[in-house]
Amino acid sequence: MANLPEAVGLIGIGQVGLPMATNLIKSGVRVVGYRRSDTQAFVDAGGVLASSPVQVVEQTDVVLLCLPNEQAASQILEGDGGILNSLSASKTLIETGTYSKDFKLSQAQKVQGKGARYLEAEISGSPPMIAARKASFYVGGDEPLFRKCEPLLRAITDQCFYLGPLGSAVSMKLIANYLLAIHTLSAAEAMNMGKRAGFDPHLVAKVIQAGAGASAMFGVRAPLMADRQFDPAPGPFVTLEKYLDLGQKMADDLGCATPLFSAAVPYFKRAFDEGVQHEDIAAVLKFLEADSRNQKVGEK
């Protein structure tokens, strides 16, 4: 692929970072990656394992960050062995993690203070969607920098959307995951209704996805619900939790009415009370089934 760098750094090669790295490697890019543990899959895919985050920055000029939370992101940037003091004008950081807008802007300011460039590229899609190049990048930051990095992002997935200044990408990602929660619960409602109507769940998953009731989340989660395959989890409740909190704050700040989201959130939060927070969010089906079994026919 034209205009791709020979080497790219990737700090955080977990469930999301690994398929990103794999797609880059398939595009002919040398990926230098760092993760504290469970690195064999990355090496098996052809990745080059670094011994520290600083070593990633030293070996590459463009570094993607794919970390689970603000604490991890702060540690990589400014903690012991952090990369901030290794940045210079030749370096570009592409942040793919989802954090609050204020945190992103603060992070960017620190990176830019070292002369380096900063781009936010929120990836929307489950790990299987990323692997299949069906995810989307939502990008915020300097547009010329985006255009320079666009071939690299498109080596990971075909869909890339430039949305405006820094902070735009995280706002769009929260809207997307706001809908993800609603759509997953609605998929579970349909699957529960189909089973109680006497249909094979696999048939429900196939037929509904082929018609007007189809959605991306129904296509991903309904087969998991039909198979009752909730672990290992491509998208566990524990990962969704921060999106629920950030999405609710964004809606509140904007003064949005949230009838569907407000109804959905308690079902996903319930996973923590039930001790299944590490199962895939498709397991929300179990809560609907439990409520249905406890409800008498005709009861309102």
Short mmCIF file of C-alpha atoms in Angstrom, two decimals:
data_model
loop_
_atom_site.label_atom_id
_atom_site.label_comp_id
_atom_site.label_asym_id
_atom_site.label_seq_id
_atom_site.Cartn_x
_atom_site.Cartn_y
_atom_site.Cartn_z
CA MET A 1 0.00 0.00 0.00
CA ALA A 2 1.36 3.41 -1.01
CA ASN A 3 2.64 5.95 1.54
CA LEU A 4 2.82 3.48 4.39
CA PRO A 5 5.70 3.85 6.85
CA GLU A 6 8.12 0.96 6.97
CA ALA A 7 7.67 0.59 10.71
CA VAL A 8 4.95 1.54 13.20
CA GLY A 9 4.85 1.30 16.97
CA LEU A 10 1.89 -0.07 18.89
CA ILE A 11 1.70 0.14 22.68
CA GLY A 12 -1.14 -2.01 23.99
CA ILE A 13 -1.52 -5.19 21.95
CA GLY A 14 -4.52 -6.66 23.73
CA GLN A 15 -7.92 -7.66 22.36
CA VAL A 16 -8.24 -4.51 20.25
CA GLY A 17 -4.58 -3.81 19.60
CA LEU A 18 -3.78 -7.33 18.36
CA PRO A 19 -6.12 -7.34 15.32
CA MET A 20 -4.96 -3.79 14.54
CA ALA A 21 -1.36 -4.98 14.57
CA THR A 22 -2.19 -8.06 12.54
CA ASN A 23 -3.84 -6.03 9.78
CA LEU A 24 -0.84 -3.71 9.64
CA ILE A 25 1.53 -6.66 9.40
CA LYS A 26 -0.57 -8.12 6.57
CA SER A 27 -0.17 -4.77 4.78
CA GLY A 28 3.60 -5.15 4.90
CA VAL A 29 4.29 -2.84 7.83
CA ARG A 30 6.86 -3.78 10.47
CA VAL A 31 5.02 -3.44 13.79
CA VAL A 32 7.08 -2.91 16.92
CA GLY A 33 4.82 -3.57 19.91
CA TYR A 34 4.82 -3.56 23.67
CA ARG A 35 2.59 -5.29 26.20
CA ARG A 36 3.43 -6.37 29.73
CA SER A 37 2.16 -9.95 29.27
CA ASP A 38 0.48 -12.39 26.86
CA THR A 39 2.60 -11.38 23.89
CA GLN A 40 2.88 -14.70 22.06
CA ALA A 41 -0.05 -14.08 19.69
CA PHE A 42 1.57 -10.83 18.59
CA VAL A 43 4.90 -12.52 17.95
CA ASP A 44 3.18 -15.39 16.12
CA ALA A 45 1.47 -12.83 13.85
CA GLY A 46 4.87 -11.46 12.86
CA GLY A 47 5.16 -8.56 15.30
CA VAL A 48 8.46 -7.35 16.74
CA LEU A 49 8.33 -7.32 20.52
CA ALA A 50 9.95 -4.37 22.32
CA SER A 51 11.20 -4.60 25.89
CA SER A 52 9.70 -1.25 26.94
CA PRO A 53 7.39 1.53 25.70
CA VAL A 54 10.43 3.79 25.28
CA GLN A 55 12.02 1.23 22.97
CA VAL A 56 8.89 1.36 20.78
CA VAL A 57 9.25 5.14 20.44
CA GLU A 58 12.98 4.87 19.76
CA GLN A 59 12.42 2.42 16.90
CA THR A 60 9.45 4.08 15.18
CA ASP A 61 8.27 7.59 14.30
CA VAL A 62 4.53 6.81 14.36
CA VAL A 63 3.19 5.15 17.50
CA LEU A 64 -0.37 3.98 18.09
CA LEU A 65 -1.57 3.83 21.68
CA CYS A 66 -4.28 1.29 22.48
CA LEU A 67 -4.74 1.27 26.25
CA PRO A 68 -7.81 0.36 28.33
CA ASN A 69 -8.22 3.41 30.58
CA GLU A 70 -6.92 6.82 31.59
CA GLN A 71 -4.75 5.38 34.35
CA ALA A 72 -2.93 3.10 31.92
CA ALA A 73 -2.57 5.91 29.38
CA SER A 74 -1.11 8.25 32.02
CA GLN A 75 1.31 5.56 33.15
CA ILE A 76 2.60 4.95 29.64
CA LEU A 77 2.98 8.66 28.96
CA GLU A 78 4.30 10.00 32.28
CA GLY A 79 4.89 7.11 34.70
CA ASP A 80 8.12 5.27 35.42
CA GLY A 81 9.57 4.37 32.04
CA GLY A 82 7.01 6.59 30.31
CA ILE A 83 7.48 7.81 26.76
CA LEU A 84 6.86 11.56 27.14
CA ASN A 85 10.52 12.55 27.49
CA SER A 86 11.41 10.40 24.46
CA LEU A 87 9.13 12.38 22.15
CA SER A 88 10.41 14.92 19.66
CA ALA A 89 9.35 16.76 16.52
CA SER A 90 9.86 13.64 14.40
CA LYS A 91 7.29 11.63 16.37
CA THR A 92 3.52 11.22 15.91
CA LEU A 93 1.26 9.64 18.53
CA ILE A 94 -2.10 8.25 17.42
CA GLU A 95 -4.36 7.68 20.42
CA THR A 96 -6.96 4.97 19.79
CA GLY A 97 -8.22 4.59 23.37
CA THR A 98 -11.46 6.12 24.63
CA TYR A 99 -11.16 8.55 27.52
CA SER A 100 -12.90 11.75 28.56
CA LYS A 101 -12.53 14.70 26.21
CA ASP A 102 -10.73 16.73 28.91
CA PHE A 103 -8.20 13.93 29.41
CA LYS A 104 -7.59 13.69 25.66
CA LEU A 105 -6.97 17.44 25.36
CA SER A 106 -4.60 17.39 28.33
CA GLN A 107 -2.75 14.41 26.87
CA ALA A 108 -2.42 16.17 23.51
CA GLN A 109 -1.08 19.33 25.13
CA LYS A 110 1.68 17.39 26.89
CA VAL A 111 2.65 15.54 23.71
CA GLN A 112 2.65 18.70 21.61
CA GLY A 113 4.69 20.44 24.30
CA LYS A 114 7.52 18.08 23.37
CA GLY A 115 7.19 19.09 19.71
CA ALA A 116 5.51 15.82 18.71
CA ARG A 117 2.19 15.54 16.87
CA TYR A 118 -1.00 14.04 18.27
CA LEU A 119 -4.02 12.55 16.56
CA GLU A 120 -7.04 10.82 18.11
CA ALA A 121 -8.36 7.87 16.13
CA GLU A 122 -11.17 6.13 17.97
CA ILE A 123 -11.88 2.69 16.55
CA SER A 124 -15.50 1.57 16.51
CA GLY A 125 -16.01 -2.17 16.24
CA SER A 126 -15.45 -5.43 18.10
CA PRO A 127 -12.14 -7.32 17.76
CA PRO A 128 -13.64 -9.67 15.11
CA MET A 129 -14.90 -6.63 13.19
CA ILE A 130 -11.42 -5.09 13.31
CA ALA A 131 -9.85 -8.34 12.12
CA ALA A 132 -12.33 -8.45 9.22
CA ARG A 133 -11.63 -4.79 8.34
CA LYS A 134 -15.26 -3.89 9.10
CA ALA A 135 -14.55 -1.46 11.96
CA SER A 136 -14.42 2.32 11.56
CA PHE A 137 -11.93 4.96 12.63
CA TYR A 138 -13.30 8.25 13.95
CA VAL A 139 -10.51 10.80 13.73
CA GLY A 140 -10.01 14.15 15.42
CA GLY A 141 -7.12 16.59 15.23
CA ASP A 142 -5.17 18.50 12.62
CA GLU A 143 -6.60 17.62 9.19
CA PRO A 144 -3.27 17.70 7.29
CA LEU A 145 -1.86 15.30 9.90
CA PHE A 146 -4.88 13.04 9.40
CA ARG A 147 -4.33 13.03 5.63
CA LYS A 148 -0.70 12.05 6.20
CA CYS A 149 -1.71 9.21 8.55
CA GLU A 150 -4.78 8.12 6.59
CA PRO A 151 -3.01 5.37 4.57
CA LEU A 152 -1.78 3.86 7.82
CA LEU A 153 -5.26 3.90 9.35
CA ARG A 154 -6.74 2.42 6.18
CA ALA A 155 -4.21 -0.41 6.41
CA ILE A 156 -6.11 -1.38 9.57
CA THR A 157 -9.68 -0.85 8.33
CA ASP A 158 -11.33 0.57 5.22
CA GLN A 159 -13.62 3.07 6.96
CA CYS A 160 -11.96 6.29 8.18
CA PHE A 161 -13.89 9.46 9.00
CA TYR A 162 -12.27 12.81 9.75
CA LEU A 163 -14.61 14.64 12.14
CA GLY A 164 -12.88 17.87 13.15
CA PRO A 165 -10.62 19.14 15.94
CA LEU A 166 -9.37 17.10 18.89
CA GLY A 167 -12.27 15.85 20.96
CA SER A 168 -14.53 15.26 17.97
CA ALA A 169 -13.60 11.61 17.67
CA VAL A 170 -14.35 10.67 21.27
CA SER A 171 -17.71 12.43 21.04
CA MET A 172 -18.68 10.38 17.99
CA LYS A 173 -17.38 7.18 19.61
CA LEU A 174 -19.59 7.76 22.63
CA ILE A 175 -22.61 8.24 20.36
CA ALA A 176 -21.75 4.98 18.59
CA ASN A 177 -21.39 3.02 21.84
CA TYR A 178 -24.50 4.68 23.23
CA LEU A 179 -26.33 3.00 20.35
CA LEU A 180 -24.33 -0.21 20.78
CA ALA A 181 -25.82 -0.64 24.26
CA ILE A 182 -29.36 0.05 23.06
CA HIS A 183 -29.02 -2.23 20.03
CA THR A 184 -27.52 -5.08 22.05
CA LEU A 185 -30.36 -4.99 24.56
CA SER A 186 -32.92 -4.81 21.75
CA ALA A 187 -31.24 -7.80 20.06
CA ALA A 188 -31.52 -9.72 23.34
CA GLU A 189 -35.21 -8.79 23.61
CA ALA A 190 -35.84 -10.13 20.11
CA MET A 191 -33.89 -13.33 20.74
CA ASN A 192 -35.73 -13.91 24.01
CA MET A 193 -39.10 -13.29 22.35
CA GLY A 194 -38.23 -15.60 19.45
CA LYS A 195 -37.27 -18.46 21.75
CA ARG A 196 -40.40 -18.03 23.87
CA ALA A 197 -42.45 -18.04 20.66
CA GLY A 198 -41.08 -21.53 19.94
CA PHE A 199 -38.40 -20.74 17.36
CA ASP A 200 -34.90 -22.16 17.29
CA PRO A 201 -32.63 -19.26 18.38
CA HIS A 202 -30.28 -19.93 15.46
CA LEU A 203 -33.20 -19.49 13.07
CA VAL A 204 -34.18 -16.22 14.75
CA ALA A 205 -30.60 -14.94 14.42
CA LYS A 206 -30.50 -15.83 10.73
CA VAL A 207 -33.94 -14.62 9.68
CA ILE A 208 -34.01 -11.31 11.57
CA GLN A 209 -30.56 -10.30 10.31
CA ALA A 210 -31.77 -10.83 6.73
CA GLY A 211 -34.71 -8.42 7.11
CA ALA A 212 -35.73 -4.97 8.25
CA GLY A 213 -34.87 -5.68 11.89
CA ALA A 214 -31.19 -6.19 11.11
CA SER A 215 -28.44 -4.18 12.79
CA ALA A 216 -24.68 -4.44 13.16
CA MET A 217 -25.05 -5.47 16.79
CA PHE A 218 -27.77 -8.00 16.04
CA GLY A 219 -25.44 -9.52 13.43
CA VAL A 220 -22.58 -9.75 15.93
CA ARG A 221 -24.42 -10.62 19.14
CA ALA A 222 -27.46 -12.68 18.10
CA PRO A 223 -25.30 -15.67 17.00
CA LEU A 224 -23.48 -15.50 20.35
CA MET A 225 -26.84 -15.47 22.10
CA ALA A 226 -28.07 -18.42 20.02
CA ASP A 227 -24.91 -20.40 20.87
CA ARG A 228 -24.89 -19.06 24.44
CA GLN A 229 -21.25 -18.29 23.82
CA PHE A 230 -20.52 -15.57 26.35
CA ASP A 231 -16.96 -16.52 27.31
CA PRO A 232 -14.32 -15.84 26.03
CA ALA A 233 -15.77 -12.38 25.49
CA PRO A 234 -14.99 -10.21 22.46
CA GLY A 235 -16.72 -7.34 24.29
CA PRO A 236 -17.21 -7.88 28.04
CA PHE A 237 -19.46 -5.85 30.32
CA VAL A 238 -16.39 -4.57 32.16
CA THR A 239 -15.15 -2.90 28.96
CA LEU A 240 -18.53 -1.36 28.17
CA GLU A 241 -18.89 0.19 31.63
CA LYS A 242 -16.80 3.29 30.93
CA TYR A 243 -18.78 3.97 27.74
CA LEU A 244 -22.02 3.85 29.69
CA ASP A 245 -20.68 6.37 32.19
CA LEU A 246 -19.08 8.68 29.62
CA GLY A 247 -22.11 8.41 27.33
CA GLN A 248 -24.49 9.33 30.13
CA LYS A 249 -22.33 12.32 31.10
CA MET A 250 -22.22 13.52 27.51
CA ALA A 251 -26.00 13.20 27.17
CA ASP A 252 -26.53 15.03 30.45
CA ASP A 253 -24.12 17.82 29.46
CA LEU A 254 -25.97 18.26 26.15
CA GLY A 255 -29.40 18.11 27.78
CA CYS A 256 -30.50 15.10 25.71
CA ALA A 257 -33.59 13.03 26.46
CA THR A 258 -32.43 9.42 26.87
CA PRO A 259 -35.45 7.10 27.25
CA LEU A 260 -33.90 4.03 25.61
CA PHE A 261 -30.38 4.46 26.98
CA SER A 262 -31.70 5.06 30.48
CA ALA A 263 -33.66 1.80 30.25
CA ALA A 264 -30.66 -0.11 28.90
CA VAL A 265 -27.97 0.98 31.36
CA PRO A 266 -29.34 -0.87 34.43
CA TYR A 267 -29.33 -4.18 32.52
CA PHE A 268 -25.63 -3.84 31.68
CA LYS A 269 -24.73 -2.62 35.17
CA ARG A 270 -26.55 -5.67 36.54
CA ALA A 271 -23.72 -7.86 35.26
CA PHE A 272 -21.51 -6.59 38.09
CA ASP A 273 -24.10 -7.48 40.71
CA GLU A 274 -24.44 -10.95 39.16
CA GLY A 275 -20.65 -11.46 38.96
CA VAL A 276 -20.60 -11.97 35.18
CA GLN A 277 -18.88 -8.71 34.24
CA HIS A 278 -16.18 -10.55 32.30
CA GLU A 279 -18.70 -12.28 30.03
CA ASP A 280 -19.61 -10.78 26.67
CA ILE A 281 -22.39 -8.19 26.71
CA ALA A 282 -24.48 -10.68 24.70
CA ALA A 283 -25.07 -12.29 28.11
CA VAL A 284 -27.53 -9.47 28.84
CA LEU A 285 -29.93 -12.00 27.33
CA LYS A 286 -29.76 -13.98 30.59
CA PHE A 287 -31.19 -11.06 32.57
CA LEU A 288 -34.13 -10.74 30.19
CA GLU A 289 -34.73 -14.48 30.42
CA ALA A 290 -34.68 -14.32 34.21
CA ASP A 291 -37.13 -11.42 34.25
CA SER A 292 -39.39 -13.20 31.77
CA ARG A 293 -39.45 -16.41 33.78
CA ASN A 294 -40.39 -14.44 36.88
CA GLN A 295 -43.23 -12.65 35.14
CA LYS A 296 -46.63 -14.30 35.02
CA VAL A 297 -48.44 -14.47 31.71
CA GLY A 298 -50.65 -11.43 31.30
CA GLU A 299 -48.95 -9.57 34.15
CA LYS A 300 -48.21 -5.90 33.47
#
